């Protein structure tokens, strides 16, 4: 039994390595060719494999086919996508929905993702917290909630500055409460 499990882990590692290598070369492929290559890799997995569905969704997303990306991201999530890919799928699904004129749905998805307790996220998932905030800020701006968007974006930026961290964080919070942002 251990040998079967080791073999499966080796195959998973090899598949992940090949997926990563293909993504590193995305710009060397025409869009249709890239999608076809991702589809070939996905075909090595079971039909409803969440990771394979996610990779296909991302390939469609990255090559200008957001409608198909949305369908594949949803399928991947419905099939139980977990970990870092789950968080990436939520961010990318929300971004695609926003680009397709559904910023309200993007705000819902990203707000729920932002509210997820940190103890339910591993370190890699937590590292995408600023990405959640950035895409949520874009969606909020598209729904006319500009002050919330600015507050969120500035709040995410504040810890990265070499100086003025406290001031910027304070002003970002103030945007949500004070009418003049002071």
JSON list of C-alpha atoms in Angstrom, two decimals:
[
{"chain": "A", "resi": 1, "resn": "UNK", "atom": "CA", "xyz": [0.00, 0.00, 0.00]},
{"chain": "A", "resi": 2, "resn": "UNK", "atom": "CA", "xyz": [2.81, 2.40, 0.79]},
{"chain": "A", "resi": 3, "resn": "UNK", "atom": "CA", "xyz": [4.29, 1.90, -2.68]},
{"chain": "A", "resi": 4, "resn": "UNK", "atom": "CA", "xyz": [0.98, 2.87, -4.34]},
{"chain": "A", "resi": 5, "resn": "UNK", "atom": "CA", "xyz": [0.75, 5.99, -2.19]},
{"chain": "A", "resi": 6, "resn": "UNK", "atom": "CA", "xyz": [4.38, 6.91, -2.92]},
{"chain": "A", "resi": 7, "resn": "UNK", "atom": "CA", "xyz": [3.77, 6.36, -6.65]},
{"chain": "A", "resi": 8, "resn": "UNK", "atom": "CA", "xyz": [0.66, 8.59, -6.54]},
{"chain": "A", "resi": 9, "resn": "UNK", "atom": "CA", "xyz": [2.60, 11.30, -4.72]},
{"chain": "A", "resi": 10, "resn": "UNK", "atom": "CA", "xyz": [5.40, 11.09, -7.29]},
{"chain": "A", "resi": 11, "resn": "UNK", "atom": "CA", "xyz": [2.85, 11.41, -10.11]},
{"chain": "A", "resi": 12, "resn": "UNK", "atom": "CA", "xyz": [1.20, 14.39, -8.39]},
{"chain": "A", "resi": 13, "resn": "UNK", "atom": "CA", "xyz": [4.57, 16.07, -7.90]},
{"chain": "A", "resi": 14, "resn": "UNK", "atom": "CA", "xyz": [5.50, 15.45, -11.55]},
{"chain": "A", "resi": 15, "resn": "UNK", "atom": "CA", "xyz": [2.15, 16.83, -12.74]},
{"chain": "A", "resi": 16, "resn": "UNK", "atom": "CA", "xyz": [2.53, 19.94, -10.54]},
{"chain": "A", "resi": 17, "resn": "UNK", "atom": "CA", "xyz": [6.07, 20.45, -11.83]},
{"chain": "A", "resi": 18, "resn": "UNK", "atom": "CA", "xyz": [4.89, 20.27, -15.45]},
{"chain": "A", "resi": 19, "resn": "UNK", "atom": "CA", "xyz": [1.98, 22.65, -14.76]},
{"chain": "A", "resi": 20, "resn": "UNK", "atom": "CA", "xyz": [4.37, 25.15, -13.16]},
{"chain": "A", "resi": 21, "resn": "UNK", "atom": "CA", "xyz": [6.81, 24.85, -16.06]},
{"chain": "A", "resi": 22, "resn": "UNK", "atom": "CA", "xyz": [4.04, 25.49, -18.58]},
{"chain": "A", "resi": 23, "resn": "UNK", "atom": "CA", "xyz": [2.85, 28.59, -16.71]},
{"chain": "A", "resi": 24, "resn": "UNK", "atom": "CA", "xyz": [6.42, 29.89, -16.66]},
{"chain": "A", "resi": 25, "resn": "UNK", "atom": "CA", "xyz": [6.34, 29.79, -20.48]},
{"chain": "A", "resi": 26, "resn": "UNK", "atom": "CA", "xyz": [2.84, 31.20, -21.06]},
{"chain": "A", "resi": 27, "resn": "UNK", "atom": "CA", "xyz": [4.16, 34.14, -23.08]},
{"chain": "A", "resi": 28, "resn": "UNK", "atom": "CA", "xyz": [5.87, 31.82, -25.57]},
{"chain": "A", "resi": 29, "resn": "UNK", "atom": "CA", "xyz": [2.53, 30.28, -26.63]},
{"chain": "A", "resi": 30, "resn": "UNK", "atom": "CA", "xyz": [-0.38, 31.54, -28.65]},
{"chain": "A", "resi": 31, "resn": "UNK", "atom": "CA", "xyz": [-3.53, 31.64, -26.46]},
{"chain": "A", "resi": 32, "resn": "UNK", "atom": "CA", "xyz": [-5.24, 28.64, -28.10]},
{"chain": "A", "resi": 33, "resn": "UNK", "atom": "CA", "xyz": [-2.04, 26.60, -27.95]},
{"chain": "A", "resi": 34, "resn": "UNK", "atom": "CA", "xyz": [-1.56, 27.41, -24.27]},
{"chain": "A", "resi": 35, "resn": "UNK", "atom": "CA", "xyz": [-5.14, 26.39, -23.44]},
{"chain": "A", "resi": 36, "resn": "UNK", "atom": "CA", "xyz": [-4.65, 23.16, -25.41]},
{"chain": "A", "resi": 37, "resn": "UNK", "atom": "CA", "xyz": [-1.47, 22.35, -23.51]},
{"chain": "A", "resi": 38, "resn": "UNK", "atom": "CA", "xyz": [-3.17, 22.96, -20.17]},
{"chain": "A", "resi": 39, "resn": "UNK", "atom": "CA", "xyz": [-6.09, 20.80, -21.34]},
{"chain": "A", "resi": 40, "resn": "UNK", "atom": "CA", "xyz": [-3.63, 18.01, -22.18]},
{"chain": "A", "resi": 41, "resn": "UNK", "atom": "CA", "xyz": [-2.22, 18.14, -18.66]},
{"chain": "A", "resi": 42, "resn": "UNK", "atom": "CA", "xyz": [-5.72, 18.28, -17.19]},
{"chain": "A", "resi": 43, "resn": "UNK", "atom": "CA", "xyz": [-6.70, 15.19, -19.19]},
{"chain": "A", "resi": 44, "resn": "UNK", "atom": "CA", "xyz": [-4.12, 13.22, -17.20]},
{"chain": "A", "resi": 45, "resn": "UNK", "atom": "CA", "xyz": [-6.27, 13.69, -14.10]},
{"chain": "A", "resi": 46, "resn": "UNK", "atom": "CA", "xyz": [-9.79, 12.43, -13.34]},
{"chain": "A", "resi": 47, "resn": "UNK", "atom": "CA", "xyz": [-12.54, 14.37, -15.16]},
{"chain": "A", "resi": 48, "resn": "UNK", "atom": "CA", "xyz": [-13.67, 16.33, -12.10]},
{"chain": "A", "resi": 49, "resn": "UNK", "atom": "CA", "xyz": [-10.25, 16.84, -10.52]},
{"chain": "A", "resi": 50, "resn": "UNK", "atom": "CA", "xyz": [-10.48, 20.27, -8.87]},
{"chain": "A", "resi": 51, "resn": "UNK", "atom": "CA", "xyz": [-6.84, 21.20, -9.49]},
{"chain": "A", "resi": 52, "resn": "UNK", "atom": "CA", "xyz": [-7.12, 20.34, -13.19]},
{"chain": "A", "resi": 53, "resn": "UNK", "atom": "CA", "xyz": [-10.36, 22.32, -13.49]},
{"chain": "A", "resi": 54, "resn": "UNK", "atom": "CA", "xyz": [-8.72, 25.29, -11.77]},
{"chain": "A", "resi": 55, "resn": "UNK", "atom": "CA", "xyz": [-5.69, 25.21, -14.07]},
{"chain": "A", "resi": 56, "resn": "UNK", "atom": "CA", "xyz": [-7.98, 25.12, -17.12]},
{"chain": "A", "resi": 57, "resn": "UNK", "atom": "CA", "xyz": [-9.98, 28.03, -15.72]},
{"chain": "A", "resi": 58, "resn": "UNK", "atom": "CA", "xyz": [-6.81, 30.01, -15.13]},
{"chain": "A", "resi": 59, "resn": "UNK", "atom": "CA", "xyz": [-5.62, 29.24, -18.67]},
{"chain": "A", "resi": 60, "resn": "UNK", "atom": "CA", "xyz": [-8.88, 30.55, -20.12]},
{"chain": "A", "resi": 61, "resn": "UNK", "atom": "CA", "xyz": [-8.76, 33.57, -17.83]},
{"chain": "A", "resi": 62, "resn": "UNK", "atom": "CA", "xyz": [-5.18, 34.41, -18.77]},
{"chain": "A", "resi": 63, "resn": "UNK", "atom": "CA", "xyz": [-5.90, 34.12, -22.48]},
{"chain": "A", "resi": 64, "resn": "UNK", "atom": "CA", "xyz": [-8.96, 36.35, -22.65]},
{"chain": "A", "resi": 65, "resn": "UNK", "atom": "CA", "xyz": [-11.85, 33.92, -22.15]},
{"chain": "A", "resi": 66, "resn": "UNK", "atom": "CA", "xyz": [-13.36, 34.99, -18.81]},
{"chain": "A", "resi": 67, "resn": "UNK", "atom": "CA", "xyz": [-16.77, 33.36, -19.41]},
{"chain": "A", "resi": 68, "resn": "UNK", "atom": "CA", "xyz": [-15.22, 29.90, -19.70]},
{"chain": "A", "resi": 69, "resn": "UNK", "atom": "CA", "xyz": [-12.87, 30.70, -16.82]},
{"chain": "A", "resi": 70, "resn": "UNK", "atom": "CA", "xyz": [-15.86, 31.48, -14.57]},
{"chain": "A", "resi": 71, "resn": "UNK", "atom": "CA", "xyz": [-17.49, 28.17, -15.45]},
{"chain": "A", "resi": 72, "resn": "UNK", "atom": "CA", "xyz": [-14.31, 26.21, -14.72]},
{"chain": "A", "resi": 73, "resn": "UNK", "atom": "CA", "xyz": [-13.50, 28.08, -11.48]},
{"chain": "A", "resi": 74, "resn": "UNK", "atom": "CA", "xyz": [-17.01, 27.36, -10.21]},
{"chain": "A", "resi": 75, "resn": "UNK", "atom": "CA", "xyz": [-16.68, 23.67, -11.11]},
{"chain": "A", "resi": 76, "resn": "UNK", "atom": "CA", "xyz": [-13.30, 23.47, -9.37]},
{"chain": "A", "resi": 77, "resn": "UNK", "atom": "CA", "xyz": [-14.72, 25.06, -6.22]},
{"chain": "A", "resi": 78, "resn": "UNK", "atom": "CA", "xyz": [-17.82, 22.83, -6.36]},
{"chain": "A", "resi": 79, "resn": "UNK", "atom": "CA", "xyz": [-15.55, 19.78, -6.63]},
{"chain": "A", "resi": 80, "resn": "UNK", "atom": "CA", "xyz": [-13.81, 20.71, -3.38]},
{"chain": "A", "resi": 81, "resn": "UNK", "atom": "CA", "xyz": [-10.75, 22.69, -4.42]},
{"chain": "A", "resi": 82, "resn": "UNK", "atom": "CA", "xyz": [-8.64, 23.35, -1.32]},
{"chain": "A", "resi": 83, "resn": "UNK", "atom": "CA", "xyz": [-5.65, 25.27, -0.08]},
{"chain": "A", "resi": 84, "resn": "UNK", "atom": "CA", "xyz": [-3.83, 27.91, -2.04]},
{"chain": "A", "resi": 85, "resn": "UNK", "atom": "CA", "xyz": [-5.60, 27.01, -5.30]},
{"chain": "A", "resi": 86, "resn": "UNK", "atom": "CA", "xyz": [-8.98, 27.52, -3.61]},
{"chain": "A", "resi": 87, "resn": "UNK", "atom": "CA", "xyz": [-8.03, 31.02, -2.54]},
{"chain": "A", "resi": 88, "resn": "UNK", "atom": "CA", "xyz": [-6.59, 31.80, -5.96]},
{"chain": "A", "resi": 89, "resn": "UNK", "atom": "CA", "xyz": [-9.77, 30.47, -7.59]},
{"chain": "A", "resi": 90, "resn": "UNK", "atom": "CA", "xyz": [-11.94, 32.78, -5.48]},
{"chain": "A", "resi": 91, "resn": "UNK", "atom": "CA", "xyz": [-9.78, 35.81, -6.33]},
{"chain": "A", "resi": 92, "resn": "UNK", "atom": "CA", "xyz": [-9.65, 34.95, -10.03]},
{"chain": "A", "resi": 93, "resn": "UNK", "atom": "CA", "xyz": [-13.36, 34.08, -10.21]},
{"chain": "A", "resi": 94, "resn": "UNK", "atom": "CA", "xyz": [-14.22, 37.41, -8.59]},
{"chain": "A", "resi": 95, "resn": "UNK", "atom": "CA", "xyz": [-11.90, 39.27, -10.95]},
{"chain": "A", "resi": 96, "resn": "UNK", "atom": "CA", "xyz": [-13.46, 37.58, -13.98]},
{"chain": "A", "resi": 97, "resn": "UNK", "atom": "CA", "xyz": [-16.98, 38.31, -12.74]},
{"chain": "A", "resi": 98, "resn": "UNK", "atom": "CA", "xyz": [-16.00, 41.95, -12.25]},
{"chain": "A", "resi": 99, "resn": "UNK", "atom": "CA", "xyz": [-14.62, 42.08, -15.79]},
{"chain": "A", "resi": 100, "resn": "UNK", "atom": "CA", "xyz": [-17.87, 40.56, -17.06]},
{"chain": "A", "resi": 101, "resn": "UNK", "atom": "CA", "xyz": [-19.91, 43.35, -15.43]},
{"chain": "A", "resi": 102, "resn": "UNK", "atom": "CA", "xyz": [-20.75, 41.58, -12.15]},
{"chain": "A", "resi": 103, "resn": "UNK", "atom": "CA", "xyz": [-18.79, 43.63, -9.60]},
{"chain": "A", "resi": 104, "resn": "UNK", "atom": "CA", "xyz": [-21.57, 43.10, -7.04]},
{"chain": "A", "resi": 105, "resn": "UNK", "atom": "CA", "xyz": [-20.93, 39.34, -7.07]},
{"chain": "A", "resi": 106, "resn": "UNK", "atom": "CA", "xyz": [-17.17, 39.96, -6.92]},
{"chain": "A", "resi": 107, "resn": "UNK", "atom": "CA", "xyz": [-17.67, 42.09, -3.80]},
{"chain": "A", "resi": 108, "resn": "UNK", "atom": "CA", "xyz": [-19.69, 39.28, -2.18]},
{"chain": "A", "resi": 109, "resn": "UNK", "atom": "CA", "xyz": [-17.08, 36.61, -2.94]},
{"chain": "A", "resi": 110, "resn": "UNK", "atom": "CA", "xyz": [-14.10, 38.70, -1.89]},
{"chain": "A", "resi": 111, "resn": "UNK", "atom": "CA", "xyz": [-15.76, 40.04, 1.26]},
{"chain": "A", "resi": 112, "resn": "UNK", "atom": "CA", "xyz": [-16.45, 36.46, 2.36]},
{"chain": "A", "resi": 113, "resn": "UNK", "atom": "CA", "xyz": [-12.86, 35.54, 1.51]},
{"chain": "A", "resi": 114, "resn": "UNK", "atom": "CA", "xyz": [-11.52, 38.52, 3.44]},
{"chain": "A", "resi": 115, "resn": "UNK", "atom": "CA", "xyz": [-13.63, 37.58, 6.46]},
{"chain": "A", "resi": 116, "resn": "UNK", "atom": "CA", "xyz": [-12.29, 34.03, 6.56]},
{"chain": "A", "resi": 117, "resn": "UNK", "atom": "CA", "xyz": [-10.63, 33.40, 9.95]},
{"chain": "A", "resi": 118, "resn": "UNK", "atom": "CA", "xyz": [-6.84, 33.32, 9.72]},
{"chain": "A", "resi": 119, "resn": "UNK", "atom": "CA", "xyz": [-6.72, 30.01, 11.58]},
{"chain": "A", "resi": 120, "resn": "UNK", "atom": "CA", "xyz": [-8.48, 28.38, 8.61]},
{"chain": "A", "resi": 121, "resn": "UNK", "atom": "CA", "xyz": [-5.76, 29.55, 6.20]},
{"chain": "A", "resi": 122, "resn": "UNK", "atom": "CA", "xyz": [-2.21, 28.28, 5.85]},
{"chain": "A", "resi": 123, "resn": "UNK", "atom": "CA", "xyz": [0.73, 30.66, 5.45]},
{"chain": "A", "resi": 124, "resn": "UNK", "atom": "CA", "xyz": [0.57, 30.62, 1.63]},
{"chain": "A", "resi": 125, "resn": "UNK", "atom": "CA", "xyz": [-3.15, 31.41, 1.67]},
{"chain": "A", "resi": 126, "resn": "UNK", "atom": "CA", "xyz": [-2.63, 34.19, 4.22]},
{"chain": "A", "resi": 127, "resn": "UNK", "atom": "CA", "xyz": [0.07, 35.66, 1.97]},
{"chain": "A", "resi": 128, "resn": "UNK", "atom": "CA", "xyz": [-2.65, 36.35, -0.62]},
{"chain": "A", "resi": 129, "resn": "UNK", "atom": "CA", "xyz": [-4.55, 38.60, 1.80]},
{"chain": "A", "resi": 130, "resn": "UNK", "atom": "CA", "xyz": [-3.33, 41.74, 0.06]},
{"chain": "A", "resi": 131, "resn": "UNK", "atom": "CA", "xyz": [-4.42, 40.31, -3.30]},
{"chain": "A", "resi": 132, "resn": "UNK", "atom": "CA", "xyz": [-7.91, 39.75, -1.86]},
{"chain": "A", "resi": 133, "resn": "UNK", "atom": "CA", "xyz": [-7.91, 43.37, -0.69]},
{"chain": "A", "resi": 134, "resn": "UNK", "atom": "CA", "xyz": [-6.65, 44.69, -4.01]},
{"chain": "A", "resi": 135, "resn": "UNK", "atom": "CA", "xyz": [-9.28, 42.90, -6.10]},
{"chain": "A", "resi": 136, "resn": "UNK", "atom": "CA", "xyz": [-11.98, 43.78, -3.57]},
{"chain": "A", "resi": 137, "resn": "UNK", "atom": "CA", "xyz": [-10.95, 47.45, -3.89]},
{"chain": "A", "resi": 138, "resn": "UNK", "atom": "CA", "xyz": [-11.36, 47.23, -7.67]},
{"chain": "A", "resi": 139, "resn": "UNK", "atom": "CA", "xyz": [-14.81, 45.63, -7.32]},
{"chain": "A", "resi": 140, "resn": "UNK", "atom": "CA", "xyz": [-15.89, 48.19, -4.72]},
{"chain": "A", "resi": 141, "resn": "UNK", "atom": "CA", "xyz": [-14.83, 51.02, -7.05]},
{"chain": "A", "resi": 142, "resn": "UNK", "atom": "CA", "xyz": [-16.88, 49.44, -9.84]},
{"chain": "A", "resi": 143, "resn": "UNK", "atom": "CA", "xyz": [-19.95, 49.41, -7.58]},
{"chain": "A", "resi": 144, "resn": "UNK", "atom": "CA", "xyz": [-19.54, 53.12, -6.79]},
{"chain": "A", "resi": 145, "resn": "UNK", "atom": "CA", "xyz": [-18.11, 52.53, -3.31]},
{"chain": "A", "resi": 146, "resn": "UNK", "atom": "CA", "xyz": [-15.01, 54.61, -3.97]},
{"chain": "A", "resi": 147, "resn": "UNK", "atom": "CA", "xyz": [-14.23, 55.60, -0.37]},
{"chain": "A", "resi": 148, "resn": "UNK", "atom": "CA", "xyz": [-14.33, 51.97, 0.77]},
{"chain": "A", "resi": 149, "resn": "UNK", "atom": "CA", "xyz": [-12.15, 51.01, -2.18]},
{"chain": "A", "resi": 150, "resn": "UNK", "atom": "CA", "xyz": [-9.59, 53.71, -1.39]},
{"chain": "A", "resi": 151, "resn": "UNK", "atom": "CA", "xyz": [-9.61, 52.81, 2.32]},
{"chain": "A", "resi": 152, "resn": "UNK", "atom": "CA", "xyz": [-9.02, 49.16, 1.55]},
{"chain": "A", "resi": 153, "resn": "UNK", "atom": "CA", "xyz": [-6.25, 49.83, -0.98]},
{"chain": "A", "resi": 154, "resn": "UNK", "atom": "CA", "xyz": [-4.49, 52.32, 1.28]},
{"chain": "A", "resi": 155, "resn": "UNK", "atom": "CA", "xyz": [-4.85, 50.03, 4.28]},
{"chain": "A", "resi": 156, "resn": "UNK", "atom": "CA", "xyz": [-3.19, 47.23, 2.32]},
{"chain": "A", "resi": 157, "resn": "UNK", "atom": "CA", "xyz": [-0.43, 49.58, 1.16]},
{"chain": "A", "resi": 158, "resn": "UNK", "atom": "CA", "xyz": [0.34, 51.09, 4.59]},
{"chain": "A", "resi": 159, "resn": "UNK", "atom": "CA", "xyz": [2.41, 48.19, 5.99]},
{"chain": "A", "resi": 160, "resn": "UNK", "atom": "CA", "xyz": [4.60, 48.17, 2.87]},
{"chain": "A", "resi": 161, "resn": "UNK", "atom": "CA", "xyz": [5.77, 51.77, 3.16]},
{"chain": "A", "resi": 162, "resn": "UNK", "atom": "CA", "xyz": [9.19, 52.53, 4.65]},
{"chain": "A", "resi": 163, "resn": "UNK", "atom": "CA", "xyz": [7.65, 55.44, 6.63]},
{"chain": "A", "resi": 164, "resn": "UNK", "atom": "CA", "xyz": [4.22, 56.90, 7.46]},
{"chain": "A", "resi": 165, "resn": "UNK", "atom": "CA", "xyz": [2.69, 53.46, 8.14]},
{"chain": "A", "resi": 166, "resn": "UNK", "atom": "CA", "xyz": [0.67, 54.54, 11.16]},
{"chain": "A", "resi": 167, "resn": "UNK", "atom": "CA", "xyz": [-0.51, 57.77, 9.55]},
{"chain": "A", "resi": 168, "resn": "UNK", "atom": "CA", "xyz": [-1.60, 56.12, 6.33]},
{"chain": "A", "resi": 169, "resn": "UNK", "atom": "CA", "xyz": [-3.37, 53.30, 8.20]},
{"chain": "A", "resi": 170, "resn": "UNK", "atom": "CA", "xyz": [-5.19, 55.91, 10.31]},
{"chain": "A", "resi": 171, "resn": "UNK", "atom": "CA", "xyz": [-6.25, 57.95, 7.29]},
{"chain": "A", "resi": 172, "resn": "UNK", "atom": "CA", "xyz": [-7.40, 54.80, 5.49]},
{"chain": "A", "resi": 173, "resn": "UNK", "atom": "CA", "xyz": [-9.68, 53.92, 8.43]},
{"chain": "A", "resi": 174, "resn": "UNK", "atom": "CA", "xyz": [-10.88, 57.53, 8.60]},
{"chain": "A", "resi": 175, "resn": "UNK", "atom": "CA", "xyz": [-12.08, 57.38, 5.00]},
{"chain": "A", "resi": 176, "resn": "UNK", "atom": "CA", "xyz": [-14.78, 55.00, 6.20]},
{"chain": "A", "resi": 177, "resn": "UNK", "atom": "CA", "xyz": [-15.95, 57.18, 9.10]},
{"chain": "A", "resi": 178, "resn": "UNK", "atom": "CA", "xyz": [-15.14, 60.84, 8.52]},
{"chain": "A", "resi": 179, "resn": "UNK", "atom": "CA", "xyz": [-16.89, 62.58, 5.62]},
{"chain": "A", "resi": 180, "resn": "UNK", "atom": "CA", "xyz": [-13.75, 64.53, 4.72]},
{"chain": "A", "resi": 181, "resn": "UNK", "atom": "CA", "xyz": [-11.29, 61.67, 5.35]},
{"chain": "A", "resi": 182, "resn": "UNK", "atom": "CA", "xyz": [-9.35, 63.56, 8.05]}
]
